[in-house]
XYZ file of C-alpha atoms in Angstrom:
655
model
C 0.113 -0.072 0.232
C 1.267 3.477 -0.944
C -0.020 6.618 0.268
C -0.230 9.847 -2.021
C -1.333 13.197 -1.192
C -4.247 15.352 -2.906
C -5.628 18.430 -1.648
C -4.638 17.932 1.795
C -6.073 14.318 1.938
C -3.818 11.355 2.181
C -5.187 8.592 -0.719
C -4.171 5.012 -0.209
C -3.496 3.399 -3.322
C -3.262 -0.440 -3.781
C -2.171 -2.081 -6.898
C -2.974 -6.288 -7.518
C -3.715 -8.463 -10.412
C -7.775 -9.033 -9.336
C -9.945 -7.308 -6.816
C -13.143 -9.191 -5.884
C -16.015 -7.089 -4.025
C -18.218 -8.928 -1.749
C -17.846 -11.564 0.815
C -21.117 -13.865 0.154
C -21.045 -17.291 -1.703
C -19.865 -15.662 -4.840
C -17.280 -13.436 -3.516
C -15.523 -15.986 -1.457
C -16.065 -18.800 -4.161
C -14.428 -16.193 -6.847
C -11.248 -15.457 -4.852
C -10.652 -19.180 -3.690
C -10.903 -20.305 -7.415
C -8.534 -17.869 -8.769
C -6.238 -18.766 -5.901
C -6.519 -22.564 -6.662
C -5.909 -21.906 -10.585
C -2.572 -20.111 -9.648
C -3.949 -16.308 -9.864
C -2.663 -15.901 -6.274
C -2.443 -11.904 -6.453
C -6.173 -11.781 -5.601
C -7.771 -9.802 -2.865
C -11.229 -8.954 -1.379
C -12.951 -5.647 -0.704
C -15.999 -5.793 1.525
C -18.174 -3.550 3.981
C -18.132 -6.090 6.348
C -17.474 -9.812 6.018
C -20.631 -10.408 8.343
C -23.051 -8.666 6.002
C -24.711 -9.274 2.703
C -27.483 -11.813 1.935
C -25.706 -15.124 2.160
C -24.795 -15.160 5.364
C -27.885 -13.558 6.827
C -30.667 -15.135 5.007
C -32.785 -18.192 4.320
C -36.212 -19.719 4.672
C -37.846 -22.719 6.325
C -35.425 -25.121 4.525
C -33.331 -22.788 2.250
C -33.314 -24.561 -1.217
C -30.182 -25.379 -3.260
C -30.968 -26.171 -6.739
C -28.601 -28.830 -8.855
C -28.690 -31.856 -10.898
C -30.189 -34.815 -10.008
C -27.903 -37.138 -8.163
C -29.895 -39.712 -7.014
C -30.503 -43.310 -8.444
C -34.014 -42.917 -9.915
C -33.567 -38.965 -10.577
C -32.918 -39.557 -14.216
C -31.624 -35.654 -15.643
C -29.225 -34.449 -18.008
C -26.984 -31.280 -18.023
C -28.928 -30.480 -21.176
C -32.502 -30.663 -19.328
C -31.327 -28.874 -16.473
C -30.443 -25.926 -19.220
C -33.763 -26.080 -20.634
C -35.530 -25.978 -17.679
C -33.283 -22.724 -16.732
C -33.956 -21.049 -20.261
C -37.504 -21.933 -20.218
C -38.160 -19.189 -17.614
C -38.245 -16.639 -20.174
C -35.889 -13.866 -21.074
C -33.059 -16.030 -20.348
C -29.962 -16.424 -22.487
C -29.122 -19.806 -23.279
C -25.517 -19.658 -23.237
C -25.643 -18.850 -19.443
C -28.349 -21.411 -18.852
C -26.006 -24.050 -20.523
C -23.198 -23.043 -18.418
C -25.134 -23.118 -15.018
C -26.371 -26.487 -15.547
C -22.964 -27.771 -16.837
C -21.231 -26.434 -13.949
C -23.879 -27.425 -11.276
C -22.425 -30.855 -10.369
C -18.502 -29.430 -10.221
C -19.911 -26.385 -7.942
C -22.087 -28.374 -5.601
C -19.507 -31.202 -4.576
C -16.725 -28.450 -3.934
C -19.305 -27.360 -1.334
C -19.688 -30.747 -0.284
C -15.866 -31.118 -0.051
C -15.378 -28.233 1.867
C -17.982 -29.469 4.639
C -21.529 -28.225 3.854
C -23.577 -30.755 5.382
C -26.091 -31.582 2.224
C -28.254 -34.666 3.326
C -27.338 -38.270 2.060
C -29.290 -41.791 2.322
C -27.341 -44.382 4.055
C -26.033 -45.105 0.563
C -24.636 -41.645 0.279
C -26.952 -40.495 -2.716
C -28.328 -36.887 -2.496
C -31.746 -37.038 -2.464
C -33.786 -34.262 -3.372
C -37.439 -32.439 -3.363
C -39.534 -30.663 -5.910
C -39.341 -26.401 -5.581
C -41.476 -24.171 -7.766
C -40.809 -23.923 -11.451
C -39.225 -27.384 -11.095
C -39.747 -30.509 -13.032
C -37.846 -32.785 -11.189
C -36.585 -33.263 -7.392
C -33.600 -31.362 -8.136
C -33.461 -29.534 -4.496
C -31.634 -29.867 -1.508
C -30.850 -28.347 1.432
C -28.881 -28.385 4.785
C -31.702 -26.443 6.500
C -33.121 -22.942 7.083
C -29.314 -21.618 7.242
C -27.876 -23.128 3.938
C -26.494 -20.082 2.246
C -24.858 -19.156 5.605
C -23.193 -22.354 6.145
C -22.014 -22.132 2.325
C -20.344 -18.746 3.197
C -18.823 -19.964 6.307
C -17.169 -22.581 4.675
C -15.719 -20.813 1.771
C -14.421 -18.164 3.862
C -12.687 -20.610 5.869
C -10.922 -22.210 2.519
C -10.048 -18.372 1.942
C -8.491 -17.865 5.140
C -6.510 -21.062 5.068
C -5.075 -19.693 1.654
C -4.209 -16.341 3.463
C -5.915 -14.296 0.684
C -5.988 -10.704 1.617
C -9.648 -9.290 2.836
C -9.814 -5.496 2.980
C -12.491 -5.125 5.653
C -14.901 -2.208 6.135
C -13.822 -0.722 2.781
C -16.895 0.532 0.702
C -16.430 0.808 -3.178
C -17.753 3.724 -4.750
C -16.739 4.142 -8.368
C -14.951 2.008 -10.945
C -12.329 3.297 -13.067
C -12.274 2.653 -16.498
C -10.587 3.736 -19.890
C -11.346 2.332 -23.100
C -14.468 0.521 -21.805
C -11.848 -1.613 -19.714
C -11.414 -1.635 -15.966
C -8.731 0.252 -14.184
C -9.323 0.098 -10.627
C -11.734 1.115 -8.121
C -12.238 4.070 -5.714
C -13.658 3.149 -2.208
C -14.040 4.538 1.136
C -11.933 2.961 4.080
C -14.338 3.075 6.928
C -11.379 2.166 9.074
C -9.574 5.690 8.772
C -12.850 8.142 8.452
C -12.506 11.029 10.695
C -12.970 14.793 10.397
C -9.444 15.017 8.838
C -9.407 11.793 6.888
C -12.043 11.083 4.166
C -10.444 7.364 3.884
C -9.949 7.734 0.019
C -8.419 4.297 -1.158
C -7.630 3.693 -4.946
C -7.472 0.068 -5.884
C -5.567 -0.290 -9.399
C -6.340 -3.682 -10.788
C -6.494 -5.786 -14.338
C -9.737 -7.508 -13.450
C -12.861 -7.022 -11.240
C -15.363 -9.675 -10.063
C -18.366 -7.817 -8.625
C -20.206 -9.909 -5.981
C -22.269 -7.256 -4.179
C -25.772 -9.167 -4.063
C -28.930 -7.618 -5.423
C -29.716 -4.074 -5.212
C -31.446 -4.568 -2.163
C -31.591 -0.763 -1.098
C -34.081 0.131 -3.664
C -37.381 -1.244 -1.520
C -38.814 -0.500 1.895
C -40.733 -3.484 1.808
C -37.892 -6.103 1.940
C -36.755 -9.306 3.541
C -33.032 -8.523 2.326
C -31.143 -8.021 5.220
C -30.891 -4.212 6.314
C -26.945 -4.989 6.058
C -27.633 -5.768 2.214
C -27.841 -2.569 -0.104
C -25.826 -3.745 -3.475
C -23.911 -1.531 -5.576
C -25.561 -2.074 -9.156
C -25.592 1.399 -9.799
C -21.775 1.867 -9.608
C -21.439 -0.877 -12.674
C -24.283 0.818 -14.516
C -22.270 4.424 -14.035
C -19.021 2.583 -15.231
C -20.901 1.666 -18.543
C -21.977 -2.077 -17.939
C -25.155 -2.528 -19.652
C -27.827 -4.173 -17.215
C -30.345 -7.309 -18.099
C -33.935 -7.708 -17.026
C -33.875 -5.042 -14.042
C -37.769 -5.241 -14.348
C -37.541 -8.776 -12.921
C -37.866 -9.372 -9.129
C -39.301 -11.833 -7.115
C -41.712 -10.734 -4.213
C -43.473 -12.742 -1.537
C -44.406 -12.875 2.072
C -41.916 -12.279 4.840
C -41.664 -11.324 8.333
C -40.802 -7.564 8.921
C -39.177 -7.472 12.342
C -36.997 -10.193 11.672
C -36.425 -10.111 7.978
C -37.011 -13.740 6.741
C -39.216 -15.668 3.972
C -42.391 -17.081 5.366
C -42.321 -20.017 2.745
C -42.587 -24.045 3.016
C -43.625 -25.405 6.462
C -44.559 -21.729 7.555
C -47.511 -21.798 5.274
C -48.372 -25.703 5.267
C -49.144 -25.706 9.031
C -52.051 -23.799 8.068
C -51.304 -20.554 10.521
C -54.363 -18.524 11.435
C -54.168 -14.808 9.368
C -55.020 -11.980 11.724
C -55.087 -8.206 11.271
C -54.715 -5.302 13.573
C -55.936 -1.958 13.259
C -54.745 1.425 14.573
C -56.821 1.160 17.648
C -55.561 -2.350 18.177
C -58.637 -4.527 17.245
C -57.786 -7.926 16.130
C -59.990 -10.297 13.676
C -59.046 -13.288 11.487
C -59.531 -12.084 8.072
C -59.129 -14.636 5.136
C -62.602 -16.146 5.805
C -63.954 -12.853 5.026
C -62.841 -12.997 1.398
C -63.895 -16.560 0.673
C -67.394 -18.489 0.481
C -65.968 -21.182 2.621
C -62.652 -20.672 5.345
C -61.551 -24.174 4.190
C -60.802 -22.443 0.491
C -58.626 -19.823 2.320
C -56.516 -22.554 4.338
C -55.907 -24.451 0.816
C -54.485 -21.538 -0.676
C -52.464 -20.647 2.428
C -51.057 -24.244 2.100
C -50.181 -23.759 -1.687
C -48.105 -20.854 -0.608
C -45.793 -23.114 0.979
C -44.950 -24.637 -2.459
C -45.849 -21.455 -4.462
C -44.260 -18.896 -2.272
C -43.470 -16.067 -4.987
C -46.196 -13.524 -6.053
C -46.975 -14.958 -9.509
C -49.283 -12.816 -11.761
C -50.177 -16.576 -13.329
C -51.505 -17.709 -10.007
C -53.433 -14.333 -8.964
C -56.686 -16.962 -9.368
C -54.898 -19.470 -6.824
C -52.498 -19.267 -3.927
C -51.038 -15.532 -4.993
C -54.645 -14.143 -4.231
C -53.089 -14.609 -0.608
C -50.588 -11.665 -1.472
C -52.896 -9.316 -2.706
C -55.291 -10.050 0.366
C -52.207 -9.086 2.484
C -51.304 -5.881 0.255
C -54.948 -4.724 0.670
C -54.970 -5.074 4.417
C -51.578 -3.202 4.893
C -52.034 -0.730 2.248
C -55.740 -0.089 1.850
C -57.155 -0.625 5.320
C -53.750 0.634 7.241
C -53.883 -2.321 9.508
C -50.931 -4.593 10.577
C -50.716 -8.436 9.426
C -49.622 -11.376 11.595
C -49.576 -15.127 11.166
C -50.785 -16.444 14.179
C -49.285 -20.258 15.047
C -51.073 -20.376 18.460
C -54.463 -21.102 17.301
C -56.140 -23.078 14.895
C -57.672 -20.878 12.006
C -61.481 -21.008 10.992
C -61.999 -24.021 8.798
C -60.647 -26.587 10.953
C -63.207 -26.644 13.835
C -64.373 -30.400 12.460
C -60.780 -31.645 11.520
C -58.799 -31.432 8.512
C -61.424 -33.649 6.059
C -63.059 -30.381 4.486
C -59.533 -29.374 2.864
C -58.098 -30.375 -0.479
C -56.836 -33.913 -1.324
C -53.642 -32.157 -1.355
C -53.347 -30.419 1.665
C -54.543 -33.249 3.762
C -52.274 -36.028 2.085
C -49.379 -33.656 2.816
C -50.199 -33.425 6.337
C -51.178 -37.048 6.895
C -47.800 -38.236 5.135
C -46.048 -35.904 7.345
C -48.191 -37.367 10.520
C -48.858 -33.554 11.277
C -52.649 -33.843 11.697
C -52.077 -32.304 14.996
C -53.905 -29.537 16.882
C -52.598 -26.088 16.537
C -50.353 -24.757 13.736
C -47.364 -24.108 16.286
C -47.582 -28.277 17.192
C -47.829 -29.135 13.490
C -44.862 -26.694 12.710
C -42.930 -28.286 15.816
C -43.325 -31.658 14.579
C -42.497 -31.083 10.858
C -39.603 -28.123 11.264
C -38.475 -27.463 14.829
C -35.323 -25.392 13.371
C -37.986 -23.039 11.768
C -39.155 -22.069 15.356
C -35.652 -22.222 16.720
C -34.731 -19.741 14.075
C -37.093 -16.728 15.052
C -36.578 -17.805 18.744
C -32.734 -17.179 18.126
C -33.883 -13.433 17.034
C -36.319 -12.883 20.135
C -39.606 -14.091 18.716
C -41.320 -16.793 20.440
C -43.872 -18.308 17.821
C -45.353 -20.450 20.713
C -46.400 -17.438 22.466
C -46.579 -14.146 19.735
C -48.033 -13.814 16.408
C -45.628 -12.788 13.350
C -45.862 -9.555 11.443
C -45.731 -10.534 7.811
C -45.984 -8.175 4.780
C -45.513 -8.966 0.833
C -41.746 -7.864 0.341
C -38.972 -7.498 -2.220
C -36.884 -11.100 -1.936
C -34.648 -11.689 -5.026
C -33.881 -9.698 -7.758
C -33.839 -11.783 -11.397
C -31.837 -9.165 -13.289
C -28.666 -7.488 -12.782
C -25.625 -6.873 -14.956
C -25.680 -8.471 -18.130
C -23.057 -10.972 -18.351
C -21.953 -13.634 -21.304
C -21.013 -17.014 -20.633
C -17.865 -16.433 -18.769
C -19.813 -13.561 -16.602
C -17.886 -10.746 -18.173
C -20.175 -7.453 -18.182
C -19.864 -5.209 -21.602
C -16.967 -3.384 -19.804
C -14.077 -5.138 -20.501
C -12.193 -6.855 -17.294
C -15.576 -6.198 -15.371
C -17.186 -9.557 -14.051
C -20.394 -10.112 -11.996
C -21.264 -13.291 -10.105
C -24.058 -13.840 -7.945
C -27.341 -11.810 -7.577
C -25.712 -8.937 -8.893
C -25.391 -10.956 -12.370
C -28.760 -10.643 -14.656
C -28.483 -14.203 -15.546
C -32.514 -15.066 -14.425
C -35.443 -14.175 -16.296
C -39.144 -14.024 -15.505
C -39.310 -17.063 -13.294
C -36.559 -19.444 -12.252
C -36.606 -22.773 -10.366
C -36.377 -22.301 -6.701
C -32.905 -22.361 -4.989
C -31.234 -21.965 -8.436
C -29.659 -18.587 -7.085
C -27.254 -20.417 -4.893
C -26.393 -22.348 -7.844
C -25.645 -19.379 -9.654
C -23.509 -18.104 -7.131
C -20.969 -20.888 -7.254
C -20.899 -21.387 -11.056
C -21.078 -17.237 -11.906
C -17.903 -16.983 -9.885
C -16.261 -20.054 -10.899
C -16.730 -19.227 -14.620
C -15.708 -15.830 -14.185
C -12.132 -17.009 -12.186
C -11.818 -19.628 -15.024
C -11.633 -17.195 -17.558
C -9.575 -15.074 -15.960
C -6.946 -17.624 -15.172
C -7.189 -18.785 -18.945
C -6.105 -15.375 -20.149
C -2.822 -14.363 -20.375
C -1.176 -12.768 -17.373
C -0.964 -8.770 -17.425
C 1.812 -7.228 -15.404
C 0.335 -5.967 -12.191
C -0.295 -1.873 -12.350
C 2.332 0.531 -10.701
C 1.038 2.076 -7.344
C 0.703 5.182 -9.363
C -2.371 7.375 -10.100
C -2.232 8.358 -14.000
C -4.183 11.620 -14.712
C -7.552 10.415 -15.145
C -7.216 8.685 -11.934
C -5.967 11.561 -10.211
C -8.901 13.494 -11.474
C -11.497 10.792 -10.575
C -10.144 11.138 -6.832
C -10.312 14.846 -6.800
C -13.823 14.874 -8.139
C -14.886 12.600 -5.090
C -13.121 14.801 -2.673
C -15.039 17.825 -3.933
C -18.198 15.734 -3.937
C -17.661 15.044 -0.255
C -16.944 18.690 0.766
C -20.152 19.369 -0.967
C -22.250 16.951 1.236
C -20.219 17.610 3.974
C -21.706 21.467 3.725
C -25.112 20.599 4.709
C -28.783 19.468 2.805
C -31.304 16.800 3.376
C -30.742 14.184 5.889
C -29.267 11.020 4.361
C -31.664 8.271 5.965
C -34.952 10.055 5.416
C -34.428 10.693 2.084
C -33.313 7.170 1.251
C -36.520 5.870 2.948
C -38.948 8.322 1.236
C -37.487 6.890 -2.242
C -37.776 3.540 -1.004
C -41.290 3.392 0.363
C -42.274 4.950 -3.175
C -40.794 1.890 -4.917
C -42.647 -0.430 -2.938
C -45.944 1.298 -3.250
C -45.804 1.988 -7.094
C -43.055 -0.342 -8.644
C -43.207 -3.836 -6.609
C -45.445 -6.854 -7.014
C -48.301 -4.006 -8.146
C -46.954 -1.543 -10.571
C -49.156 1.544 -11.628
C -47.477 2.791 -15.167
C -48.503 6.499 -14.472
C -47.237 6.382 -10.918
C -43.947 4.982 -12.436
C -43.652 7.651 -14.726
C -43.814 10.352 -12.243
C -41.511 8.633 -10.096
C -39.065 8.218 -12.645
C -38.930 11.865 -13.379
C -38.697 12.655 -9.606
C -35.903 10.327 -9.126
C -34.009 11.966 -12.033
C -34.323 15.672 -10.332
C -32.891 14.118 -7.174
C -30.244 12.592 -8.777
C -29.001 15.532 -10.664
C -29.461 17.790 -7.610
C -27.541 15.309 -5.134
C -24.587 17.026 -3.894
C -26.517 20.321 -4.006
C -29.469 18.952 -1.838
C -28.038 15.823 0.383
C -26.266 16.431 3.278
C -23.773 14.186 5.507
C -23.654 15.006 9.353
C -20.335 14.133 9.534
C -17.504 12.040 7.499
C -19.030 8.882 8.959
C -22.238 9.503 7.020
C -20.356 9.770 3.802
C -20.590 5.844 2.872
C -24.604 6.303 3.488
C -24.723 9.334 1.016
C -23.145 7.409 -1.574
C -25.193 4.476 -1.155
C -28.127 6.949 -1.633
C -26.988 7.711 -4.955
C -26.172 4.524 -5.884
C -29.671 3.688 -4.958
C -31.252 6.484 -7.014
C -29.088 5.340 -10.347
C -30.267 1.910 -10.287
C -34.114 2.624 -9.063
C -34.266 4.931 -12.269
C -32.900 1.866 -14.377
C -35.421 -0.281 -12.787
C -37.985 1.975 -13.593
C -36.908 2.367 -17.277
C -36.998 -1.395 -17.597
C -40.246 -1.771 -15.823
C -41.710 1.160 -18.010
C -40.892 -0.958 -21.048
C -42.274 -4.259 -19.935
C -45.527 -3.009 -18.463
C -46.353 -1.315 -21.655
C -45.544 -3.860 -23.931
C -46.059 -7.346 -22.075
C -48.409 -6.135 -19.236
C -48.718 -8.495 -16.411
C -46.007 -11.055 -16.253
C -43.715 -12.706 -13.592
C -44.025 -11.504 -10.490
C -45.562 -8.037 -11.606
C -49.163 -7.022 -11.942
C -49.893 -4.001 -13.889
C -52.484 -2.347 -12.393
C -55.197 -0.728 -14.613
C -58.585 0.944 -13.142
C -60.463 -0.230 -16.351
C -58.860 -3.516 -16.686
C -59.530 -7.149 -15.371
C -60.665 -7.472 -11.565
C -58.971 -10.064 -9.702
C -61.166 -13.095 -9.056
C -61.262 -16.925 -8.417
C -63.679 -19.497 -7.738
C -64.890 -19.137 -4.065
C -63.802 -15.711 -3.782
C -65.927 -12.854 -2.499
C -64.270 -9.843 -4.282
C -67.256 -7.512 -4.257
C -66.460 -3.810 -2.967
C -63.324 -5.347 -1.013
C -60.960 -5.938 -3.631
C -62.724 -3.654 -6.499
C -59.422 -1.456 -6.311
C -57.381 -4.699 -7.869
C -57.729 -4.370 -11.581
C -55.123 -5.366 -13.847
C -53.716 -6.303 -17.396
C -53.728 -9.770 -17.829
C -50.322 -10.640 -19.476
C -49.055 -12.721 -22.129
C -45.987 -14.412 -23.676
C -44.989 -11.870 -25.718
C -41.243 -10.946 -25.574
C -40.351 -14.381 -23.622
C -37.970 -14.795 -26.262
C -36.312 -11.158 -25.677
C -34.258 -9.920 -22.761
C -34.547 -6.133 -21.667
C -31.152 -4.171 -21.843
C -31.057 -1.098 -19.858
C -28.096 1.308 -20.626
C -26.856 4.735 -19.373
C -26.956 7.504 -21.828
C -24.252 10.008 -22.328
C -27.365 12.118 -21.643
C -27.741 10.807 -18.209
C -30.854 8.982 -18.966
C -31.420 5.142 -18.959
C -32.627 3.660 -22.350
C -33.957 0.055 -22.056
C -35.035 -2.089 -25.288
C -35.826 -5.531 -26.306
C -33.094 -7.463 -27.397
C -33.606 -11.227 -28.771
C -32.144 -14.187 -26.255
C -29.007 -16.001 -27.128
C -30.308 -19.328 -28.146
C -29.674 -22.547 -26.106
C -26.581 -24.043 -27.723
C -26.423 -27.519 -29.085
C -22.480 -28.352 -28.396
C -20.289 -30.575 -30.293
C -19.360 -33.081 -28.188
C -16.544 -34.866 -29.923
C -13.902 -35.575 -27.431
C -11.005 -34.860 -29.760
C -12.246 -31.657 -30.948
C -12.730 -30.295 -27.319
C -9.772 -31.907 -25.742
C -7.829 -29.764 -28.720
C -9.816 -26.644 -27.638
C -9.235 -26.776 -23.994
C -5.360 -27.117 -24.382
C -5.528 -24.284 -26.531
C -6.939 -22.377 -23.968
C -4.748 -23.301 -21.082
C -1.572 -22.994 -23.329
C -2.578 -19.418 -24.136
C -2.835 -18.780 -20.058
C 0.720 -19.997 -19.571
């Protein structure tokens, strides 16, 4: 590390071959794989090793989706790729790469000690998840991604790979559309006299910062997860499918998905009005309470909000949203008492519901007894965060949970900026729908592909710890921006919350085109006036201020993509396009009437499922979104001698 002085401030300069940003499953695996392949001049930059989605999220049993590895699970790489590709707006080459790398990535985790269960013969048995035609899913419990992250971190630490902790990346340095480095804020140095400015000079950069969780207020992402997608957009990287998100029911006091057994044990849904009055509300919306319970049960399997299931399980999300946003109530799942419809037992429920509970030996009194029998870990998880499901209800809302879009990448997970690779949720490899748990597979395969591509390239000399004219100018500009932020203006966190609430209300699972247009204009104005109107109370708030700026960038890009697909495709995936003159929500047995009259929407179709949405930032500072035909699913020539020769040529070129 070398220190320079600019305008009275110390600037640290660090030069290395490859920098990885992020300490989740993707970031750790990228650095670990690079080291194993001989590219040892690698380091990891992170805002906090213990932060991020991988380490802090899960569900009732968090799913890892992989190629079938059980004796009766006939499967193939190409069939898995076809299923990933079938989600819509997915590029075929990345789908095939994710399928091809599935087995290798999974077995690496097994060898590192991630305890995926086997039967007595060592077979990795599976179960069926959403959008899954087979039983490819596996899990090692509610904290699967946390365990993955910890095992990968242990491997990184054993190798002595450098980790720069409490560093926030802010700007990517480029020249001729190629990566030159990153400007970061070292939060360990921040003080009244030191802005903590640090410049990393590198040949390659792997961005593994997770999805843009900062975009929404109603969110199941851990509060420590924000993402830095805007930084890549500003560097010139194209985005892919930023309109495609996944939303679903989640607890709010402790952010966690309430999927799987949390629903299948049939909790009682209650609403509490501003005066504290409590009522069980789901039976009010159905002709028979048993119909409501069958829809709740299906939410376990079909947890994400899905516009194709509005006349099915996703009506539960609509009703919960209505209770919260239109009636001003708080909504809770209550596991202490049986809901209406079970007074005479389980015989009035659908055959699928009864069969599941019967086969699970869970025909027990009270939801909490059923949950304790089927998944005690799901109860323990909340207990570890101060929530006793035996004695208190669980507050829930419909929340943003996963970004299916991100930065556009090729089959090596390289973006449109040369040398900038993006892995994990930050990469846009998913489209309209995806099999549950495939995101964890993508973190491992994508980071592995990026590391391999870097290792197979000819080595470049490590940059000298010197700043050229453009890097000095970028550092000077940031120092001037920091001075402007410290001169006063709108408070950072309230300003962030205001934009997040607007996105949750108008641009989440229920989207209003007129409101999104108006919000886009407002966010553009905020971004243009950002340094003049935003105030950091002290240097310690500077990182938060730059997060706000990144948030505005990615929200504007999202709204551009959402507006395009909302006009052209109407409702699709996890986004319902509201229309006062459209089709009313409804299903057999639903008592819609005046209660749900506000929910009219434009039904979608399958138009543009063969396209992905590319979003780019123009020189005028505005985002442009357009449909691009997906890259088709490749049919490969697998003649061994040809593959062998090509493989050896790549290896020789890297030496």
